[in-house]
Short mmCIF file of C-alpha atoms and ligand atoms in Angstrom, two decimals:
data_model
loop_
_atom_site.label_atom_id
_atom_site.label_comp_id
_atom_site.label_asym_id
_atom_site.label_seq_id
_atom_site.Cartn_x
_atom_site.Cartn_y
_atom_site.Cartn_z
CA MET N 207 0.02 -0.03 -0.06
CA ILE N 208 1.16 3.52 -0.72
CA ASP N 209 0.42 6.62 1.39
CA PHE N 210 -1.88 9.05 -0.55
CA ASN N 211 -1.60 11.66 2.31
CA THR N 212 2.02 12.30 1.67
CA GLN N 213 3.50 14.71 -0.91
CA TYR N 214 2.95 14.16 -4.68
CA LEU N 215 6.23 13.79 -6.31
CA GLN N 216 7.84 12.80 -9.60
CA THR N 217 9.54 9.34 -9.94
CA ILE N 218 12.94 9.70 -11.68
CA ASN N 219 15.36 6.79 -11.62
CA GLY N 220 13.50 5.16 -8.95
CA LYS N 221 13.71 8.18 -6.63
CA LEU N 222 10.81 10.54 -5.58
CA VAL N 223 11.79 14.13 -6.51
CA GLY N 224 10.27 17.50 -6.26
CA SER N 225 11.13 20.46 -8.22
CA GLU N 226 12.03 24.21 -7.81
CA ARG N 227 8.76 25.38 -9.32
CA THR N 228 5.37 23.94 -8.56
CA PHE N 229 1.74 24.22 -9.77
CA ALA N 230 -1.63 23.58 -8.41
CA ALA N 231 -4.04 20.72 -8.97
CA TYR N 232 -7.80 21.72 -8.49
CA ASN N 233 -10.97 20.00 -7.45
CA PRO N 234 -13.28 20.85 -10.35
CA ALA N 235 -16.39 20.22 -8.32
CA THR N 236 -15.41 23.05 -5.90
CA GLY N 237 -12.65 25.05 -7.76
CA GLU N 238 -10.43 24.69 -4.69
CA VAL N 239 -6.63 23.63 -4.81
CA ILE N 240 -6.17 20.01 -3.70
CA GLU N 241 -2.30 19.92 -3.89
CA THR N 242 0.67 21.56 -5.41
CA VAL N 243 2.90 19.38 -7.54
CA PRO N 244 6.29 19.58 -9.09
CA ASP N 245 6.74 21.47 -12.35
CA ALA N 246 9.63 19.59 -14.07
CA SER N 247 12.45 21.54 -15.44
CA GLU N 248 14.21 20.74 -18.65
CA ALA N 249 17.05 19.35 -16.67
CA GLN N 250 14.79 16.97 -14.85
CA LEU N 251 13.35 15.78 -18.07
CA ASP N 252 17.00 15.11 -19.34
CA ALA N 253 17.53 13.18 -16.08
CA ALA N 254 14.29 11.00 -16.69
CA VAL N 255 15.28 10.47 -20.16
CA ALA N 256 18.94 9.46 -19.18
CA ALA N 257 17.57 7.13 -16.46
CA ALA N 258 15.21 5.54 -18.86
CA ALA N 259 18.02 5.01 -21.47
CA ALA N 260 20.33 3.50 -18.92
CA ALA N 261 17.57 1.19 -17.71
CA PHE N 262 16.80 0.27 -21.18
CA THR N 263 20.18 -1.61 -21.65
CA SER N 264 19.04 -4.33 -19.17
CA TRP N 265 15.27 -4.09 -19.37
CA ARG N 266 15.43 -4.78 -23.16
CA ASN N 267 17.03 -8.21 -22.34
CA SER N 268 14.44 -9.06 -19.75
CA THR N 269 12.26 -12.06 -20.71
CA VAL N 270 8.55 -11.95 -21.57
CA VAL N 271 7.88 -13.85 -18.43
CA GLU N 272 9.76 -11.31 -16.33
CA ARG N 273 7.96 -8.34 -18.00
CA SER N 274 4.64 -10.23 -17.57
CA ARG N 275 5.21 -10.84 -13.97
CA ALA N 276 6.07 -7.12 -13.38
CA LEU N 277 2.76 -6.09 -14.95
CA ASN N 278 0.75 -8.55 -13.00
CA ALA N 279 2.43 -7.17 -9.87
CA ILE N 280 1.44 -3.65 -10.80
CA ALA N 281 -2.17 -4.76 -11.45
CA ASP N 282 -2.32 -6.30 -7.96
CA ALA N 283 -0.88 -3.19 -6.41
CA ILE N 284 -3.45 -0.97 -8.37
CA ASP N 285 -6.18 -3.28 -7.00
CA LYS N 286 -4.77 -3.18 -3.38
CA ASN N 287 -4.77 0.71 -3.58
CA ALA N 288 -8.01 0.93 -5.65
CA GLU N 289 -10.06 2.67 -3.04
CA SER N 290 -7.46 5.51 -2.58
CA PHE N 291 -7.08 5.85 -6.35
CA MET N 292 -10.77 6.00 -6.78
CA ARG N 293 -11.27 8.77 -4.28
CA LEU N 294 -8.32 10.75 -5.58
CA LEU N 295 -9.51 10.35 -9.29
CA THR N 296 -12.86 11.76 -8.25
CA ARG N 297 -11.28 14.74 -6.50
CA GLU N 298 -8.87 15.58 -9.32
CA GLN N 299 -10.98 14.51 -12.34
CA GLY N 300 -14.44 15.16 -11.14
CA LYS N 301 -15.84 11.83 -12.28
CA PRO N 302 -18.35 10.07 -9.96
CA ARG N 303 -17.58 6.84 -8.23
CA ALA N 304 -18.90 4.53 -10.99
CA GLY N 305 -16.68 6.06 -13.54
CA ALA N 306 -13.68 6.15 -11.17
CA GLN N 307 -14.15 2.42 -10.37
CA TRP N 308 -14.44 1.70 -14.30
CA GLU N 309 -11.12 3.43 -14.86
CA ILE N 310 -9.10 2.13 -11.85
CA LEU N 311 -10.17 -1.40 -11.91
CA GLY N 312 -9.93 -1.30 -15.62
CA SER N 313 -6.44 -0.15 -15.33
CA ALA N 314 -5.47 -3.25 -13.41
CA ILE N 315 -7.47 -5.48 -15.97
CA TRP N 316 -5.47 -3.85 -18.75
CA CYS N 317 -2.08 -4.59 -17.16
CA ARG N 318 -3.17 -8.25 -16.70
CA GLU N 319 -4.34 -8.76 -20.23
CA ILE N 320 -1.54 -6.77 -21.98
CA ALA N 321 0.86 -9.15 -19.82
CA LYS N 322 -0.56 -12.02 -21.77
CA GLN N 323 0.47 -10.47 -25.11
CA SER N 324 3.76 -11.20 -26.86
CA LEU N 325 5.20 -10.90 -30.38
CA PRO N 326 7.09 -14.14 -31.21
CA ASP N 327 9.84 -14.07 -33.86
CA GLU N 328 8.58 -14.67 -37.33
CA VAL N 329 10.53 -17.43 -39.15
CA VAL N 330 10.45 -16.32 -42.73
CA GLU N 331 12.79 -19.03 -44.10
CA ASP N 332 14.48 -21.92 -42.42
CA THR N 333 16.19 -24.03 -45.02
CA PRO N 334 19.52 -25.94 -44.82
CA ASP N 335 21.05 -22.99 -46.66
CA ARG N 336 19.59 -19.93 -45.00
CA ARG N 337 17.60 -18.89 -41.88
CA VAL N 338 15.61 -15.57 -41.94
CA ILE N 339 13.71 -14.29 -38.98
CA THR N 340 11.95 -11.05 -38.15
CA ARG N 341 12.22 -10.16 -34.52
CA PHE N 342 10.29 -7.35 -32.86
CA SER N 343 12.74 -5.50 -31.03
CA PRO N 344 12.05 -2.54 -28.41
CA LEU N 345 12.54 1.02 -29.68
CA GLY N 346 14.25 2.43 -26.55
CA VAL N 347 12.79 5.27 -24.37
CA VAL N 348 9.06 5.95 -24.97
CA GLY N 349 7.57 9.30 -24.12
CA GLY N 350 3.85 8.90 -23.05
CA ILE N 351 1.81 12.28 -23.10
CA VAL N 352 -1.64 11.80 -21.49
CA PRO N 353 -4.86 13.89 -21.30
CA TRP N 354 -7.11 14.78 -18.38
CA ASN N 355 -10.36 12.77 -19.19
CA PHE N 356 -9.12 9.23 -18.34
CA PRO N 357 -5.76 10.05 -16.76
CA VAL N 358 -4.87 6.69 -15.21
CA LEU N 359 -6.29 4.37 -17.88
CA LEU N 360 -4.71 6.29 -20.73
CA ALA N 361 -1.51 6.16 -18.99
CA ILE N 362 -1.80 2.43 -18.55
CA TRP N 363 -2.49 2.12 -22.39
CA LYS N 364 0.90 3.42 -22.97
CA ILE N 365 2.84 1.85 -19.98
CA ALA N 366 1.74 -1.74 -20.26
CA PRO N 367 2.47 -2.29 -24.02
CA ALA N 368 5.74 -0.32 -23.79
CA LEU N 369 7.04 -2.32 -20.87
CA MET N 370 5.75 -5.59 -22.29
CA THR N 371 7.84 -5.10 -25.54
CA GLY N 372 10.97 -4.10 -23.46
CA ASN N 373 10.89 -0.36 -23.74
CA THR N 374 11.42 1.93 -20.80
CA LEU N 375 9.35 5.11 -20.32
CA VAL N 376 8.93 8.76 -19.34
CA ILE N 377 5.22 9.52 -18.83
CA LYS N 378 3.61 12.89 -18.39
CA PRO N 379 0.13 13.38 -17.18
CA SER N 380 -1.95 16.33 -18.09
CA PRO N 381 -1.17 19.38 -15.85
CA PHE N 382 -4.95 19.23 -14.99
CA THR N 383 -4.83 15.74 -13.61
CA PRO N 384 -1.34 14.98 -12.32
CA LEU N 385 -2.14 13.48 -8.99
CA CYS N 386 -3.05 9.71 -9.65
CA THR N 387 -0.27 9.39 -12.18
CA LEU N 388 2.40 10.62 -9.73
CA LYS N 389 1.13 8.13 -7.21
CA LEU N 390 1.14 5.40 -9.81
CA GLY N 391 4.78 6.17 -10.64
CA GLU N 392 5.46 6.03 -6.79
CA LEU N 393 3.78 2.63 -6.65
CA CYS N 394 5.51 1.03 -9.59
CA ARG N 395 8.94 1.66 -7.94
CA ASP N 396 8.32 -1.67 -6.05
CA PHE N 397 7.92 -3.65 -9.25
CA LEU N 398 10.37 -2.12 -11.77
CA PRO N 399 14.07 -1.55 -11.71
CA PRO N 400 14.90 2.16 -11.34
CA GLY N 401 14.64 4.16 -14.39
CA VAL N 402 12.25 1.86 -16.27
CA LEU N 403 9.31 4.04 -15.58
CA ASN N 404 9.85 7.65 -14.88
CA VAL N 405 6.82 10.06 -14.27
CA VAL N 406 7.27 13.79 -14.59
CA SER N 407 4.78 16.43 -14.07
CA GLY N 408 4.37 19.82 -15.86
CA GLY N 409 2.61 21.89 -18.37
CA ASP N 410 2.49 21.86 -22.09
CA ASP N 411 6.04 23.07 -22.59
CA LEU N 412 7.21 19.81 -20.81
CA GLY N 413 5.28 17.98 -23.59
CA LYS N 414 7.09 20.01 -26.24
CA TRP N 415 10.44 19.32 -24.73
CA MET N 416 9.64 15.58 -24.81
CA THR N 417 8.57 15.59 -28.47
CA ALA N 418 11.82 17.30 -29.55
CA HIS N 419 14.12 15.18 -27.13
CA PRO N 420 16.78 13.33 -29.13
CA GLY N 421 16.88 10.60 -26.37
CA ILE N 422 13.23 9.63 -26.77
CA ALA N 423 12.57 7.06 -29.64
CA LYS N 424 8.70 7.18 -29.72
CA ILE N 425 5.88 9.44 -28.52
CA ALA N 426 2.66 7.89 -27.55
CA PHE N 427 0.19 10.78 -27.39
CA THR N 428 -3.46 11.10 -26.58
CA GLY N 429 -5.01 14.58 -26.79
CA HIS N 430 -6.50 17.11 -29.28
CA THR N 431 -6.07 16.91 -32.88
CA GLU N 432 -4.39 20.29 -33.11
CA THR N 433 -1.94 19.41 -30.42
CA GLY N 434 -1.39 16.00 -32.32
CA LYS N 435 -0.32 17.90 -35.34
CA SER N 436 2.24 19.92 -33.20
CA VAL N 437 3.54 16.60 -31.72
CA MET N 438 4.01 15.12 -35.23
CA ARG N 439 5.76 18.28 -36.47
CA SER N 440 8.11 18.29 -33.51
CA ALA N 441 8.67 14.65 -33.49
CA ALA N 442 9.80 14.83 -37.30
CA GLY N 443 12.85 16.54 -36.26
CA THR N 444 14.44 13.32 -34.94
CA LEU N 445 12.01 10.86 -36.95
CA LYS N 446 10.40 9.67 -33.76
CA ARG N 447 7.90 6.76 -33.98
CA ILE N 448 4.45 8.24 -33.12
CA THR N 449 1.01 6.87 -32.04
CA LEU N 450 -1.55 9.64 -32.05
CA GLU N 451 -4.92 9.20 -30.47
CA LEU N 452 -6.91 12.36 -31.18
CA GLY N 453 -10.10 14.06 -31.17
CA GLY N 454 -13.51 12.68 -32.52
CA ASN N 455 -16.96 13.86 -33.60
CA ASP N 456 -18.70 10.54 -33.42
CA PRO N 457 -22.11 10.14 -35.13
CA ALA N 458 -24.81 7.87 -33.84
CA ILE N 459 -27.50 6.89 -36.39
CA VAL N 460 -30.93 5.69 -34.96
CA LEU N 461 -33.16 3.73 -37.25
CA PRO N 462 -36.96 4.12 -37.52
CA ASP N 463 -37.60 0.81 -35.86
CA VAL N 464 -36.17 1.55 -32.36
CA ASP N 465 -38.15 1.55 -29.21
CA PRO N 466 -37.67 5.24 -28.17
CA LYS N 467 -38.18 4.52 -24.46
CA LYS N 468 -35.78 1.65 -24.39
CA VAL N 469 -33.08 3.21 -26.52
CA ALA N 470 -33.06 6.59 -24.82
CA PRO N 471 -30.91 5.61 -21.66
CA GLU N 472 -28.40 4.02 -24.07
CA LEU N 473 -28.26 7.10 -26.27
CA PHE N 474 -28.04 9.35 -23.22
CA TRP N 475 -24.96 7.46 -21.82
CA ALA N 476 -23.44 7.19 -25.23
CA ALA N 477 -23.23 10.88 -25.33
CA PHE N 478 -22.83 11.90 -21.66
CA GLN N 479 -20.60 9.28 -19.98
CA ASN N 480 -17.78 10.98 -18.21
CA ASN N 481 -19.91 14.12 -18.61
CA ALA N 482 -19.19 13.94 -22.47
CA GLN N 483 -15.41 14.46 -21.76
CA PHE N 484 -14.77 11.41 -23.87
CA CYS N 485 -13.12 11.04 -27.27
CA ASN N 486 -15.76 8.55 -28.14
CA SER N 487 -18.83 10.23 -26.94
CA THR N 488 -21.62 10.28 -29.40
CA LYS N 489 -21.33 13.95 -30.54
CA ARG N 490 -23.93 14.03 -33.30
CA LEU N 491 -27.15 12.03 -32.83
CA TYR N 492 -28.96 11.43 -36.12
CA VAL N 493 -32.46 10.06 -35.44
CA HIS N 494 -34.96 9.08 -38.27
CA GLU N 495 -37.76 11.47 -38.64
CA ASP N 496 -40.38 8.87 -37.91
CA VAL N 497 -39.23 8.52 -34.23
CA TYR N 498 -37.44 11.83 -33.93
CA SER N 499 -39.99 13.47 -31.50
CA ASP N 500 -40.44 10.37 -29.50
CA VAL N 501 -36.78 9.78 -29.03
CA LEU N 502 -36.08 13.37 -28.17
CA ARG N 503 -38.90 13.43 -25.64
CA GLU N 504 -37.66 10.16 -24.08
CA LEU N 505 -33.95 11.68 -23.93
CA VAL N 506 -35.28 14.73 -22.23
CA ALA N 507 -37.20 12.70 -19.60
CA TYR N 508 -34.21 10.45 -18.97
CA ALA N 509 -31.94 13.55 -18.72
CA ARG N 510 -34.24 15.10 -15.99
CA SER N 511 -33.76 11.97 -14.06
CA VAL N 512 -29.81 12.23 -13.92
CA VAL N 513 -28.15 13.58 -10.87
CA VAL N 514 -25.35 16.13 -11.73
CA GLY N 515 -23.12 17.21 -8.93
CA ASP N 516 -19.90 16.64 -6.84
CA GLY N 517 -18.64 13.20 -7.81
CA ALA N 518 -17.79 12.57 -4.15
CA ASN N 519 -21.53 12.39 -3.44
CA GLU N 520 -22.89 8.83 -3.73
CA THR N 521 -25.93 9.77 -5.73
CA THR N 522 -24.12 11.80 -8.38
CA GLN N 523 -24.17 10.44 -11.86
CA LEU N 524 -22.55 13.26 -13.72
CA GLY N 525 -19.77 15.47 -12.29
CA PRO N 526 -18.28 18.83 -13.35
CA ILE N 527 -16.29 19.77 -16.31
CA GLN N 528 -12.66 18.94 -15.42
CA ASN N 529 -11.07 22.44 -15.69
CA LYS N 530 -11.73 26.05 -16.18
CA PRO N 531 -10.49 26.50 -19.63
CA GLN N 532 -12.68 23.52 -20.84
CA TYR N 533 -15.61 24.99 -18.83
CA GLU N 534 -15.25 28.29 -20.80
CA LYS N 535 -15.06 26.51 -24.02
CA VAL N 536 -18.27 24.48 -23.38
CA CYS N 537 -20.05 27.71 -22.28
CA GLU N 538 -18.97 29.29 -25.55
CA TYR N 539 -20.79 26.43 -27.47
CA ILE N 540 -23.82 27.05 -25.55
CA ASP N 541 -23.66 30.85 -26.04
CA ASP N 542 -23.07 30.18 -29.81
CA CYS N 543 -26.38 28.01 -29.97
CA THR N 544 -28.20 30.83 -27.98
CA ARG N 545 -26.83 33.68 -30.20
CA ASN N 546 -28.06 31.70 -33.33
CA GLY N 547 -31.50 30.94 -31.93
CA TYR N 548 -31.24 27.16 -31.84
CA ARG N 549 -33.84 25.52 -29.58
CA PHE N 550 -32.67 23.74 -26.34
CA ALA N 551 -34.88 20.74 -25.62
CA ILE N 552 -33.29 20.71 -22.11
CA GLY N 553 -30.49 22.72 -20.52
CA GLY N 554 -28.72 25.66 -22.18
CA LYS N 555 -28.56 27.78 -19.03
CA ILE N 556 -25.44 28.01 -16.94
CA ASP N 557 -25.19 29.41 -13.44
CA ARG N 558 -21.84 30.96 -13.56
CA THR N 559 -22.12 32.11 -9.81
CA ALA N 560 -22.18 28.49 -8.73
CA LYS N 561 -19.16 26.87 -7.02
CA GLY N 562 -17.27 24.46 -9.31
CA TRP N 563 -17.26 24.05 -13.13
CA PHE N 564 -20.75 22.78 -13.77
CA VAL N 565 -22.71 22.79 -17.01
CA PRO N 566 -26.17 21.23 -17.34
CA VAL N 567 -27.01 18.50 -19.74
CA THR N 568 -27.99 20.24 -22.94
CA LEU N 569 -29.73 18.93 -25.94
CA VAL N 570 -29.99 20.90 -29.08
CA ASP N 571 -33.16 20.45 -31.21
CA ASN N 572 -32.13 19.97 -34.83
CA PRO N 573 -29.57 22.71 -35.41
CA PRO N 574 -28.18 23.28 -38.92
CA GLU N 575 -25.79 20.89 -40.35
CA ASP N 576 -23.13 23.48 -40.64
CA SER N 577 -23.49 24.94 -37.19
CA ARG N 578 -20.42 24.90 -34.88
CA ILE N 579 -22.04 22.44 -32.46
CA VAL N 580 -22.45 19.86 -35.24
CA ARG N 581 -19.14 20.48 -36.92
CA GLU N 582 -16.77 20.77 -33.95
CA GLU N 583 -15.92 18.67 -30.82
CA PRO N 584 -17.26 20.57 -27.73
CA PHE N 585 -16.05 17.84 -25.30
CA GLY N 586 -18.67 18.69 -22.78
CA PRO N 587 -22.45 17.86 -22.12
CA ILE N 588 -23.92 19.55 -24.99
CA LEU N 589 -25.42 17.28 -27.90
CA PRO N 590 -27.01 18.18 -31.29
CA VAL N 591 -29.95 15.93 -32.03
CA LEU N 592 -30.52 15.88 -35.80
CA LYS N 593 -33.21 14.46 -38.17
CA TRP N 594 -32.66 12.27 -41.14
CA ARG N 595 -34.94 10.60 -43.79
CA ASP N 596 -32.79 9.09 -46.58
CA GLU N 597 -30.22 6.37 -45.61
CA ALA N 598 -27.52 7.21 -48.14
CA ASP N 599 -27.93 11.03 -47.13
CA VAL N 600 -27.42 10.28 -43.31
CA ILE N 601 -24.29 8.17 -44.11
CA ARG N 602 -22.84 10.99 -46.16
CA ARG N 603 -23.67 13.31 -43.30
CA ALA N 604 -22.07 11.02 -40.64
CA ASN N 605 -18.94 10.75 -42.67
CA ASP N 606 -18.81 14.40 -43.55
CA THR N 607 -16.26 15.38 -40.96
CA GLU N 608 -12.40 15.61 -40.79
CA TYR N 609 -12.59 13.10 -37.80
CA GLY N 610 -13.06 9.22 -37.87
CA LEU N 611 -12.68 7.91 -34.28
CA GLY N 612 -15.92 6.09 -33.53
CA ALA N 613 -19.62 5.73 -34.67
CA SER N 614 -22.65 3.83 -33.70
CA VAL N 615 -25.88 2.57 -35.32
CA TRP N 616 -29.05 1.58 -33.40
CA GLY N 617 -32.02 -0.34 -34.71
CA SER N 618 -33.90 -3.74 -34.79
CA ASP N 619 -33.35 -4.58 -38.36
CA LEU N 620 -29.94 -6.05 -37.99
CA ALA N 621 -29.25 -6.18 -41.73
CA ALA N 622 -29.85 -2.50 -42.02
CA VAL N 623 -27.68 -1.74 -38.84
CA GLU N 624 -24.82 -3.82 -40.39
CA ARG N 625 -25.22 -2.32 -43.72
CA ILE N 626 -25.08 1.20 -42.53
CA GLY N 627 -22.34 0.54 -39.93
CA ALA N 628 -20.13 -0.92 -42.73
CA GLN N 629 -20.16 2.38 -44.50
CA LEU N 630 -19.02 4.48 -41.64
CA ASP N 631 -15.53 5.75 -41.77
CA ALA N 632 -14.38 5.26 -38.31
CA GLY N 633 -11.87 3.35 -36.25
CA THR N 634 -14.46 1.66 -34.26
CA VAL N 635 -18.22 1.17 -35.09
CA TRP N 636 -20.35 -0.17 -32.46
CA LEU N 637 -23.75 -1.73 -33.52
CA ASN N 638 -26.59 -1.64 -30.86
CA GLU N 639 -23.95 -1.12 -28.22
CA ILE N 640 -21.34 1.39 -27.48
CA HIS N 641 -18.13 1.89 -25.59
CA GLN N 642 -17.06 -1.67 -25.40
CA TYR N 643 -13.34 -1.76 -25.32
CA SER N 644 -10.80 -4.66 -24.84
CA PRO N 645 -7.01 -4.91 -24.41
CA HIS N 646 -7.26 -7.33 -27.48
CA GLN N 647 -9.28 -5.01 -29.71
CA ALA N 648 -7.37 -2.47 -31.95
CA PHE N 649 -8.47 1.11 -31.08
CA GLY N 650 -7.51 3.99 -33.22
CA GLY N 651 -8.75 6.81 -35.40
CA HIS N 652 -9.17 7.33 -39.04
CA LYS N 653 -8.57 10.67 -40.84
CA GLN N 654 -7.59 13.48 -38.25
CA SER N 655 -8.55 11.29 -35.29
CA GLY N 656 -5.06 9.80 -35.21
CA ILE N 657 -2.28 7.72 -36.48
CA GLY N 658 -1.65 4.10 -35.52
CA CYS N 659 -3.50 2.34 -32.72
CA GLU N 660 -3.45 1.13 -29.14
CA ASN N 661 -4.42 -2.31 -27.80
CA SER N 662 -4.17 -5.66 -29.52
CA LEU N 663 -1.16 -7.10 -31.09
CA HIS N 664 -1.33 -4.35 -33.62
CA GLY N 665 -0.96 -1.71 -30.75
CA LEU N 666 1.87 -3.78 -29.14
CA MET N 667 3.69 -3.92 -32.44
CA GLU N 668 3.74 -0.02 -32.54
CA TYR N 669 6.24 -0.20 -29.61
CA THR N 670 8.82 -2.27 -31.76
CA ASN N 671 11.16 -2.08 -34.66
CA TRP N 672 11.15 -4.92 -37.23
CA HIS N 673 14.49 -6.51 -36.82
CA THR N 674 15.08 -8.83 -39.79
CA ILE N 675 18.12 -11.18 -39.30
CA THR N 676 19.31 -13.33 -42.12
CA LEU N 677 21.86 -16.15 -41.84
CA ASN N 678 23.58 -17.65 -44.80
CA LYS N 679 24.57 -21.02 -43.44
CA LYS N 680 26.97 -21.75 -46.43
CA ILE N 681 29.88 -19.67 -45.59
CA GLY N 682 31.38 -18.04 -48.77
CA TYR N 683 28.09 -17.51 -50.54
CA GLY N 684 27.11 -14.17 -49.00
CA ARG N 685 26.40 -12.16 -52.15
CA SER N 686 23.15 -10.18 -52.24
CA SER N 687 20.21 -11.52 -54.39
CA ALA N 688 20.43 -8.31 -56.28
CA THR N 689 24.08 -8.95 -57.06
CA ARG N 690 23.26 -12.59 -58.13
CA ALA N 691 20.36 -11.45 -60.40
CA ALA N 692 22.86 -9.10 -62.17
P1 NAD P 1487 -4.48 18.39 -25.05
O1 NAD P 1487 -3.98 18.05 -26.45
O2 NAD P 1487 -4.68 19.83 -24.74
O3 NAD P 1487 -3.43 17.86 -24.05
C1 NAD P 1487 -3.03 16.51 -24.04
C2 NAD P 1487 -1.66 16.44 -23.45
O4 NAD P 1487 -0.71 17.01 -24.32
C3 NAD P 1487 -1.42 17.08 -22.03
O5 NAD P 1487 -0.71 16.31 -21.30
C4 NAD P 1487 -0.78 18.35 -22.53
O6 NAD P 1487 0.11 18.91 -21.43
C5 NAD P 1487 0.08 17.95 -23.65
N1 NAD P 1487 0.54 18.97 -24.61
C6 NAD P 1487 -0.12 20.07 -24.85
N2 NAD P 1487 0.43 20.68 -25.82
C7 NAD P 1487 1.47 20.06 -26.20
C8 NAD P 1487 2.47 20.15 -27.17
N3 NAD P 1487 2.49 21.24 -28.13
N4 NAD P 1487 3.41 19.10 -27.35
C9 NAD P 1487 3.27 18.13 -26.57
N5 NAD P 1487 2.42 17.96 -25.64
C10 NAD P 1487 1.44 18.82 -25.45
O7 NAD P 1487 -5.79 17.48 -24.80
P2 NAD P 1487 -6.71 17.41 -23.55
O8 NAD P 1487 -7.60 18.67 -23.52
O9 NAD P 1487 -5.90 17.02 -22.35
O10 NAD P 1487 -7.67 16.24 -24.02
C11 NAD P 1487 -8.83 16.24 -24.68
C12 NAD P 1487 -8.65 15.84 -26.11
O11 NAD P 1487 -8.08 14.48 -26.10
C13 NAD P 1487 -10.03 15.62 -26.77
O12 NAD P 1487 -9.78 16.20 -28.29
C14 NAD P 1487 -10.27 14.20 -26.98
O13 NAD P 1487 -11.08 13.75 -28.08
C15 NAD P 1487 -8.90 13.70 -27.04
N6 NAD P 1487 -8.79 12.33 -26.55
C16 NAD P 1487 -8.55 11.36 -27.56
C17 NAD P 1487 -8.61 10.01 -27.22
C18 NAD P 1487 -8.37 8.94 -28.14
O14 NAD P 1487 -8.13 7.83 -27.65
N7 NAD P 1487 -8.42 9.13 -29.41
C19 NAD P 1487 -8.85 9.64 -25.75
C20 NAD P 1487 -9.05 10.55 -24.90
C21 NAD P 1487 -8.97 11.94 -25.25
#
């Protein structure tokens, strides 16, 4: 067990370290400071990268069994400390108990499942004359840059596959949610050699230093599409490998044969889970005109039953917006709808005098297709509900976005559901369900929602170099096939 009442410090080379400068972590439900945390200097990042590089020389030679054992030990330790992690996650991120539980217990599950994955050597040729194998070798030091919506799980999505493939890491949480990740770094010191996992805390500049750092071989980044483009530009300087998990504007298409009452809670949580601060939230809800009014009415009725408040209260189902800048951004979307005269089916009024960064659940009734609320990613609890009539047209509208992260289709006619789903241009398409993830299921974005993927063996492979080794068993016949052909 680790002590959550002590200071929150960085983990560099197995030691807990502070820094000259600090910054504050806030409780979004109250706007009050919870803790101050280290603001890493560039020299501290250099020290973390140097420690990770030194640790790589032996960690790369550890066996799959040893790495798997370490990940399982981390999973056990997360489980043992789950109660403290869940409380802290609610305090720093704002999410209520159920969400915190899903994220923390899920992080342990992810460690255990990724611990079962490996990439055996591929034997391309093995004859009396030659043997050719392709190995999947670790890259070196991985820099993990994490957002504030799922701070622990999205850190684990980087830590587990990087460790399992023999890499070492430097992880940077979002400056808005550093606390759980700093404790995670502290916890992992018991199960990993010094330097294998370093956790540094700081602002966006620290992220920029990481993407430009010559000692880092790969950046695994989750965050905004615009930030992802900066990461890619900066990583190009040293041709780093990159995995980018970016923004989304996920459509959901509702067919005319749904039962409005039954589907409404599903659609509600598809959009508002984690207070809609979710890359895969349904952000555009296309409902067939035959059931539009009924579905909207049921959604409003369901929304009225949902308790919004401080996540620390047992009855709360939706918490606050996680941080002040994001709160201002969501308010701006609501203001934009108000200015343009769009109708709110529910919500749309913000009490700016209230404590904490709360925005009410807001449904916008059929705004224009080219409105900001339809075209952009608000990342907060405001959802446009849109009417459709023609199947080809709704598929075109759903795909008419620079994003391609997720999508869903809802209906009783399974052939229609599957037909429509197959035409949606997104990394994950859910049919009559949503937000089902697995460590063994590839997850990533099409178009400007990302590059590469996380989870599954495809995700694991992104932490490796192909390493093809050919052996000519007949000494003296080593010319290249190209030379022979000539
Ligand atoms: P963000 O891009 O502002 O920040 C993410 C991280 O990047 C933070 O740690 C931040 O400090 C760091 N950072 C900021 N500028 C940087 C730079 N120039 N170089 C390097 N690092 C930099 O994103 P956010 O507001 O924390 O998260 C919300 C966004 O993340 C949304 O767009 C959401 O859709 C996306 N997201 C995507 C996924 C996915 O898997 N596709 C999952 C969760 C969130």
